[in-house]
CSV table of C-alpha atoms in Angstrom, one decimal:
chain,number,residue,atom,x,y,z
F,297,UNK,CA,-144.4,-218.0,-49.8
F,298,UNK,CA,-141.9,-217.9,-47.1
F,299,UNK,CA,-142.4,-219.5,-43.7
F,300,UNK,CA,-143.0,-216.7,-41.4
F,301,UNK,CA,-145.9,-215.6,-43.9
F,302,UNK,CA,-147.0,-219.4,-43.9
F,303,UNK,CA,-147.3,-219.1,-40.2
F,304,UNK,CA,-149.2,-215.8,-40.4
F,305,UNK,CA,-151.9,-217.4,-42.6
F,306,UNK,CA,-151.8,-220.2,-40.3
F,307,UNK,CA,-153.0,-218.5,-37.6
F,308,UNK,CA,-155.3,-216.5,-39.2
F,309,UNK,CA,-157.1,-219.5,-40.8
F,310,UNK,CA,-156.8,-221.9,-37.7
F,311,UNK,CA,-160.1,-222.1,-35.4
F,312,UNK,CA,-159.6,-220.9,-32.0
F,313,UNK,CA,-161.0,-221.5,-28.5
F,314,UNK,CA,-164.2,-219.4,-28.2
F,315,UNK,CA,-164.3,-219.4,-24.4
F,316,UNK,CA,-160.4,-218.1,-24.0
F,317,UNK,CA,-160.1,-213.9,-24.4
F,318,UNK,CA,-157.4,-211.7,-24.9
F,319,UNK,CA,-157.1,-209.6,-22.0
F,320,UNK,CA,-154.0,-207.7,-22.9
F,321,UNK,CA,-152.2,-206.4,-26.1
F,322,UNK,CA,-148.7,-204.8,-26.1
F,323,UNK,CA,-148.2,-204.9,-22.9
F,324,UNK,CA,-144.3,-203.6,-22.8
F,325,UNK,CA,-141.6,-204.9,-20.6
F,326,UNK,CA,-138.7,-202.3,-21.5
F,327,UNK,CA,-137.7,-200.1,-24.2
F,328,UNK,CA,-137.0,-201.8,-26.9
F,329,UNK,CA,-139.9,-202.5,-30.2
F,330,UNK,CA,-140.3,-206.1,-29.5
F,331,UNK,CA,-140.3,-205.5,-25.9
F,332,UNK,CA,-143.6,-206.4,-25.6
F,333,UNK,CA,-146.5,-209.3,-24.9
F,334,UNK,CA,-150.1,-210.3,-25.2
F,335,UNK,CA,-152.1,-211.9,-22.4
F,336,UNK,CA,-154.8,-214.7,-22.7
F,337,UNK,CA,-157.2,-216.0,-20.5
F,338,UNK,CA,-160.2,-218.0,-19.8
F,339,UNK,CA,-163.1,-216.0,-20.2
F,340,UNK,CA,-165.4,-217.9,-16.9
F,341,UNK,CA,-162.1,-217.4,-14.9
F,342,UNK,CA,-163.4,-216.1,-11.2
F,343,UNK,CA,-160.2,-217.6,-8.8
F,344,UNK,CA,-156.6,-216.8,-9.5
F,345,UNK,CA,-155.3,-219.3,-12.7
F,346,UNK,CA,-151.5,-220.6,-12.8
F,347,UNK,CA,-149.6,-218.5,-15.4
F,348,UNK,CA,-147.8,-219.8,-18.3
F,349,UNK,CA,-145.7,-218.0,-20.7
F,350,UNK,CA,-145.1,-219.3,-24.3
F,351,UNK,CA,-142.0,-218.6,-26.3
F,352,UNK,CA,-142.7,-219.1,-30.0
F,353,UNK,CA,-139.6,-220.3,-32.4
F,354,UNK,CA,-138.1,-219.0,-35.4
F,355,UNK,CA,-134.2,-219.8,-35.4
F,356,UNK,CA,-133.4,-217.0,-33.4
F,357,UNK,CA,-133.9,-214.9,-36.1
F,358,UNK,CA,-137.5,-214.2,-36.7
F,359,UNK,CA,-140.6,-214.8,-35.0
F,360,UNK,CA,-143.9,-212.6,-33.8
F,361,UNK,CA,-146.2,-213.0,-31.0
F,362,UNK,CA,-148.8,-211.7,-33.7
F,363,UNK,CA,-148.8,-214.8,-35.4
F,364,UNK,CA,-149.2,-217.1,-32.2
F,365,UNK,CA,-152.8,-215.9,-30.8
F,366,UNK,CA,-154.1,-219.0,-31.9
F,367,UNK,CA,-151.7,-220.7,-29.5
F,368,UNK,CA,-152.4,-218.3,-26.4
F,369,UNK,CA,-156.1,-219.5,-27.0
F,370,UNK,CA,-155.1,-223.1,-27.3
F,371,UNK,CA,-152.8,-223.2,-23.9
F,372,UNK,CA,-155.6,-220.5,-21.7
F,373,UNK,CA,-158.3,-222.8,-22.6
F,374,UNK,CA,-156.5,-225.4,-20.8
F,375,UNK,CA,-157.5,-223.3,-17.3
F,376,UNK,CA,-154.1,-220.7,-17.5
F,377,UNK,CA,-153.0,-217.1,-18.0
F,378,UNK,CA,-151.1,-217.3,-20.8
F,379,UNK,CA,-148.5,-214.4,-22.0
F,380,UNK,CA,-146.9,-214.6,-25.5
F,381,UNK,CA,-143.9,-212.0,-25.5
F,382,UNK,CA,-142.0,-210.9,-28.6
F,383,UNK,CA,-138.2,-210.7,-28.1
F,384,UNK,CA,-135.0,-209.6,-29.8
F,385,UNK,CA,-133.8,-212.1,-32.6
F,386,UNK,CA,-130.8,-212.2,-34.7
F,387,UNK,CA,-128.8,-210.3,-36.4
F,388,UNK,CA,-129.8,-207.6,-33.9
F,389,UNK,CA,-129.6,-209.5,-30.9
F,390,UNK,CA,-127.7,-212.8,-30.6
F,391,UNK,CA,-126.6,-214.7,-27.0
F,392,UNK,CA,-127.2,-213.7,-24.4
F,393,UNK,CA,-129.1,-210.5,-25.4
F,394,UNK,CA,-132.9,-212.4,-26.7
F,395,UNK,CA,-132.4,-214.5,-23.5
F,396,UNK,CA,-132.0,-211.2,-21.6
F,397,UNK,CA,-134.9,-209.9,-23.0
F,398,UNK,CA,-136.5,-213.3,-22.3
F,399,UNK,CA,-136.3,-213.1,-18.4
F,400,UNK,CA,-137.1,-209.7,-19.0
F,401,UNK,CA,-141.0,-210.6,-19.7
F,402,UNK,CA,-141.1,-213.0,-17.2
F,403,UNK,CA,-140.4,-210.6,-14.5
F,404,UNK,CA,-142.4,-208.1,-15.5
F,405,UNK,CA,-145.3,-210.8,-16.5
F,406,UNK,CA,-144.4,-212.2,-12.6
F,407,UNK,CA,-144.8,-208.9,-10.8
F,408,UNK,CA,-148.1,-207.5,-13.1
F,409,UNK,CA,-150.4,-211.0,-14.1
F,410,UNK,CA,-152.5,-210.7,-11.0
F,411,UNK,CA,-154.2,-208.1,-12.3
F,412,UNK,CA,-155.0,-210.3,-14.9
F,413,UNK,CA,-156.4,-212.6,-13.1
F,414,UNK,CA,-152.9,-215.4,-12.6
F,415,UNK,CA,-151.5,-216.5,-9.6
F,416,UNK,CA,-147.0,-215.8,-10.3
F,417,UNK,CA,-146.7,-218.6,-7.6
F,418,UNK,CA,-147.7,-221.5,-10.2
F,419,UNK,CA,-145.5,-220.6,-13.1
F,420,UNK,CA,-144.7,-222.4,-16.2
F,421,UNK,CA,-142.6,-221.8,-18.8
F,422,UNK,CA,-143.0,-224.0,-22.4
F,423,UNK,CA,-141.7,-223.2,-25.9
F,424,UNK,CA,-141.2,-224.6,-29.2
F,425,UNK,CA,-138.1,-225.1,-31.1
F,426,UNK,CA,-136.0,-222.0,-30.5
F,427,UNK,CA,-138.5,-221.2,-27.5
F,428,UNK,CA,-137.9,-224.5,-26.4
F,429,UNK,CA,-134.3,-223.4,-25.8
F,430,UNK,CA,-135.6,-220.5,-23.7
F,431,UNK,CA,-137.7,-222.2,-21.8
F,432,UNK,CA,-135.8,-224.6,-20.5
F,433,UNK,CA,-132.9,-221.7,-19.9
F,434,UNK,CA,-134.9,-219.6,-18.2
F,435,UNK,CA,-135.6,-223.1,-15.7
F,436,UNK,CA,-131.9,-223.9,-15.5
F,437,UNK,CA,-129.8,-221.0,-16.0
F,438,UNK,CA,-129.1,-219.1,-12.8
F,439,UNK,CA,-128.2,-215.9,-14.5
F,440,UNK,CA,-132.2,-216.1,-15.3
F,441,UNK,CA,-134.6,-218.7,-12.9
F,442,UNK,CA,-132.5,-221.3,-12.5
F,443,UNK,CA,-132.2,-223.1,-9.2
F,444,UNK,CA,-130.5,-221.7,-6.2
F,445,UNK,CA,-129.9,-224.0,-3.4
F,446,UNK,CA,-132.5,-226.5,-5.8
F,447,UNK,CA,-135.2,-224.0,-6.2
F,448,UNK,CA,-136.6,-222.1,-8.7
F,449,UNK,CA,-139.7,-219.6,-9.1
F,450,UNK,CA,-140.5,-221.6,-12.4
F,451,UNK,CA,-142.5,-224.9,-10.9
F,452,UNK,CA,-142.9,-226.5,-14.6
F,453,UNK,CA,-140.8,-226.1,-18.0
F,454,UNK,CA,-142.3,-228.0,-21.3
F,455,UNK,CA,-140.3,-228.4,-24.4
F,456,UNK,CA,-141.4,-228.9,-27.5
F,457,UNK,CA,-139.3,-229.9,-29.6
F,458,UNK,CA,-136.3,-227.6,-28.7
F,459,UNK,CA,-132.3,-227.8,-28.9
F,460,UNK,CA,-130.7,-228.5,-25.9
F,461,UNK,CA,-127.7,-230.2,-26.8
F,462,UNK,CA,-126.4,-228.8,-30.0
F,463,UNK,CA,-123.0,-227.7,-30.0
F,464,UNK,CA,-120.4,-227.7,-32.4
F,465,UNK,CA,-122.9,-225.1,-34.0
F,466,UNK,CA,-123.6,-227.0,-37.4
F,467,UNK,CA,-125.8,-224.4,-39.3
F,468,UNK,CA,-126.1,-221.0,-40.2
F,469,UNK,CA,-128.8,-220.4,-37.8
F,470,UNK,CA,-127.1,-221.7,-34.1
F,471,UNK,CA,-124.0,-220.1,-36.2
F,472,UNK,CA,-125.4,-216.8,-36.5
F,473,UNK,CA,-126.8,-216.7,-33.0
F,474,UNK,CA,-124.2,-218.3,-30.7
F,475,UNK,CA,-121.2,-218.6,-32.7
F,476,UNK,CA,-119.7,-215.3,-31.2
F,477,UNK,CA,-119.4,-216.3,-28.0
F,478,UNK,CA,-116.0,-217.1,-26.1
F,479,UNK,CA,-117.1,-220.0,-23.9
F,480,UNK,CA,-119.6,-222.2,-26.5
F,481,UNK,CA,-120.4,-224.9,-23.8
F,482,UNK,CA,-122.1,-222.2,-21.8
F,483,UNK,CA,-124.7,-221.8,-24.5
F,484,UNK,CA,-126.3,-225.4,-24.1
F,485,UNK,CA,-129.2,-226.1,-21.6
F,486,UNK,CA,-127.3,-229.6,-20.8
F,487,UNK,CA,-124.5,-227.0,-19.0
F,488,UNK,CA,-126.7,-225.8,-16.4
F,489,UNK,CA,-128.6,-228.7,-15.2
F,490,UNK,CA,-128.7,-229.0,-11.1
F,491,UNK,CA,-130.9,-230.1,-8.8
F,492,UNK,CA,-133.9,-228.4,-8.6
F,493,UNK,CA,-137.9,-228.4,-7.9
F,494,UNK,CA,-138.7,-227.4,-11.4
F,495,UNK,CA,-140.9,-230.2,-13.2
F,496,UNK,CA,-139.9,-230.6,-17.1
F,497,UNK,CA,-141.6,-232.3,-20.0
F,498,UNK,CA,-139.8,-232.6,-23.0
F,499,UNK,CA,-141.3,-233.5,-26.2
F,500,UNK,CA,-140.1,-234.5,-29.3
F,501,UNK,CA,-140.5,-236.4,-32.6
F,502,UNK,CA,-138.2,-239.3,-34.3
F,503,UNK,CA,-139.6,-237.6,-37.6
F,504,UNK,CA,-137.8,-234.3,-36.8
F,505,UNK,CA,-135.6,-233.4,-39.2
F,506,UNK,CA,-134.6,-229.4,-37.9
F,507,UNK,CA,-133.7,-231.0,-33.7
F,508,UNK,CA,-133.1,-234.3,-33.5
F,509,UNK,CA,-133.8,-236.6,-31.0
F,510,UNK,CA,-130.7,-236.7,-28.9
F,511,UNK,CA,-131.2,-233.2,-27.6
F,512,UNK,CA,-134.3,-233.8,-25.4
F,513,UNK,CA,-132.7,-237.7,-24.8
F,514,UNK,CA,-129.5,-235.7,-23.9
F,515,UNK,CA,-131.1,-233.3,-21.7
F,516,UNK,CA,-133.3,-235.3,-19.8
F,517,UNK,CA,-130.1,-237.9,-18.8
F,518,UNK,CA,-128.6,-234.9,-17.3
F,519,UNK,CA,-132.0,-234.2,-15.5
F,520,UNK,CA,-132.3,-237.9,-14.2
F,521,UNK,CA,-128.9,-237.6,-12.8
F,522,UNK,CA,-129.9,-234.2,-11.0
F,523,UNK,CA,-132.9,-236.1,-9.6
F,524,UNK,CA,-135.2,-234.1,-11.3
F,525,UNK,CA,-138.9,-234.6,-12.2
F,526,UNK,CA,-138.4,-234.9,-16.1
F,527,UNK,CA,-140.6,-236.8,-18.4
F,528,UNK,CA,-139.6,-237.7,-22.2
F,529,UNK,CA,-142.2,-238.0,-24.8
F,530,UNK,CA,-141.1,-239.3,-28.2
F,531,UNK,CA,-143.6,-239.1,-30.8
F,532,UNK,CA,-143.7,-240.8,-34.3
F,533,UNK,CA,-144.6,-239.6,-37.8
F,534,UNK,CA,-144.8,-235.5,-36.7
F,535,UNK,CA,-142.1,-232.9,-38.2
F,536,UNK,CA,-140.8,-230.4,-36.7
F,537,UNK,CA,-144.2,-228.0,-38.0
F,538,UNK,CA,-145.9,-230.3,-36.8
F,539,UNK,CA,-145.2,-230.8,-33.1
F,540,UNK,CA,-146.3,-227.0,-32.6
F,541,UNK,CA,-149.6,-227.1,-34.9
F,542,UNK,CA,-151.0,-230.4,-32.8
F,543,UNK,CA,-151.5,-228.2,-30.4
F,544,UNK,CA,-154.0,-226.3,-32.2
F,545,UNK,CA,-157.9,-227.0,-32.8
F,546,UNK,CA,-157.7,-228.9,-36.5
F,547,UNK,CA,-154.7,-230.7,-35.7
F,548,UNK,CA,-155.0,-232.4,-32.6
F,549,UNK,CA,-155.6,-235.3,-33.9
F,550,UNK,CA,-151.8,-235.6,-34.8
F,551,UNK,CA,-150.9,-237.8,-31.9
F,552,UNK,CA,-150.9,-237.3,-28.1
F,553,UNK,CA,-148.7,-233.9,-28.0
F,554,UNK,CA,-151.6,-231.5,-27.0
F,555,UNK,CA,-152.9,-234.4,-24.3
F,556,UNK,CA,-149.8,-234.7,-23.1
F,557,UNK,CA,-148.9,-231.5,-22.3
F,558,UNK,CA,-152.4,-230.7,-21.1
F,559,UNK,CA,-151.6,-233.4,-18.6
F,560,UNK,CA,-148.2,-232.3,-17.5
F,561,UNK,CA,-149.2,-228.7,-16.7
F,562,UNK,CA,-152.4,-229.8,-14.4
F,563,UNK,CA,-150.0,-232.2,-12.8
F,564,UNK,CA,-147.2,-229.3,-12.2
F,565,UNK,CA,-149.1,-226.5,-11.3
């Protein structure tokens, strides 16, 4: 069974949040098939709720918002609006273009979530693996949400488990996605850090074999020399699977990740 599909059963079979809703499916923020992204929320919500928007991994080459509800449920039940947009992945689209298409949602999620019920003055970004990396460029990169003049629209940006810091591009993956482009060294999140009023959280796991370590140790020395409100959380004995699924109802038990983050987002916005 390949991966994607074992993701796909995964969120099928995986218990979700009872008091969290969907309020909006295929909502679409251009022109494009995968242009598009679901909104959850709490289902008592009466005052306006910070927004968060999740980007799911995949390598850059696959991925579907379909197969992530039972992560919208598990980030709105923390008190949020939570929008889960599917984007262009490789071969089709490589760097810049699914980071285009990235910003892309979060404009359009900016200027329409009140009608769902969020407030686009508390917004968070978070991500894992692959949507790590957008994350944390759509909260640095200036082309996207990055800071001018030290501020940024984005008030909080939490990793999980995502590349920062990973070029010379070393497999067929980062290969595929970034190994076009003229000017590598833009590519990395470590390129872009400056000061800004953007709060990050960067999780990771020594038992990650797919990202190691050094990018979220990399990435937040660059943020501590910005002066930047970063925290690093290094967890023990969870792979790189397993960072995302502590997150959900059955696995929470799998060290602090989901506390954590829960934490950091009350804390930010």
């Amino acid at each position: 069974m390949s991966g994607l599909n074992l993701i796909s059963l995964f969120n099928r079979l995986t218990p979700k949040e009872a008091s969290v809703r969907r309020v909006a499916h295929d909502v679409a923020y251009g022109a494009h098939e995968r242009h598009h992204y679901d909104v959850y929320a709490p289902r008592a919500a009466t005052d306006p709720l910070p927004v968060l928007i999740f980007f799911y991994g995949g390598g850059w080459y696959s991925g579907s918002k379909d197969d992530y509800v039972w992560m919208g449920h598990a980030l709105a039940a923390m008190g949020y609006v939570v929008a889960i947009p599917d984007y262009r992945v490789a071969p089709e689209a490589v760097y810049p273009t699914f980071l285009q298409d990235n910003a892309a949602a979060i404009a359009h999620l900016i200027a329409h979530v009140g009608g769902w019920g969020g407030d686009a003055a508390r917004l968070g970004v978070c991500g894992h693996s692959a949507g790590g990396y957008a994350a944390a460029m759509m909260a640095l990169d200036r082309l996207y949400f990055g800071p001018i003049r030290g501020s940024s629209v984005i008030r909080a940006c939490a990793g999980i488990s995502g590349p920062y810091d990973f070029y010379p591009f070393d497999v067929p993956e980062s290969r595929n996605a970034f190994g076009h482009w003229p000017r590598p060294v833009e590519t990395q999140p470590v390129s872009h850090v400056a000061r800004t009023n953007t709060a990050f959280l960067l999780q990771q796991s020594r038992a990650d074999t797919v990202v190691g370590t050094h990018n979220a140790v990399n990435l937040k020395a660059c943020l501590d020399v910005a002066r930047a409100d970063v925290t690093l959380k290094l967890y023990d004995g969870l792979s790189h699977q397993d960072m995302a699924a502590a997150l959900s109802i059955p696995f929470r038990w799998k060290g602090s990740v989901y506390r954590d983050l829960r934490a950091f987002l009350k804390r930010a916005l």
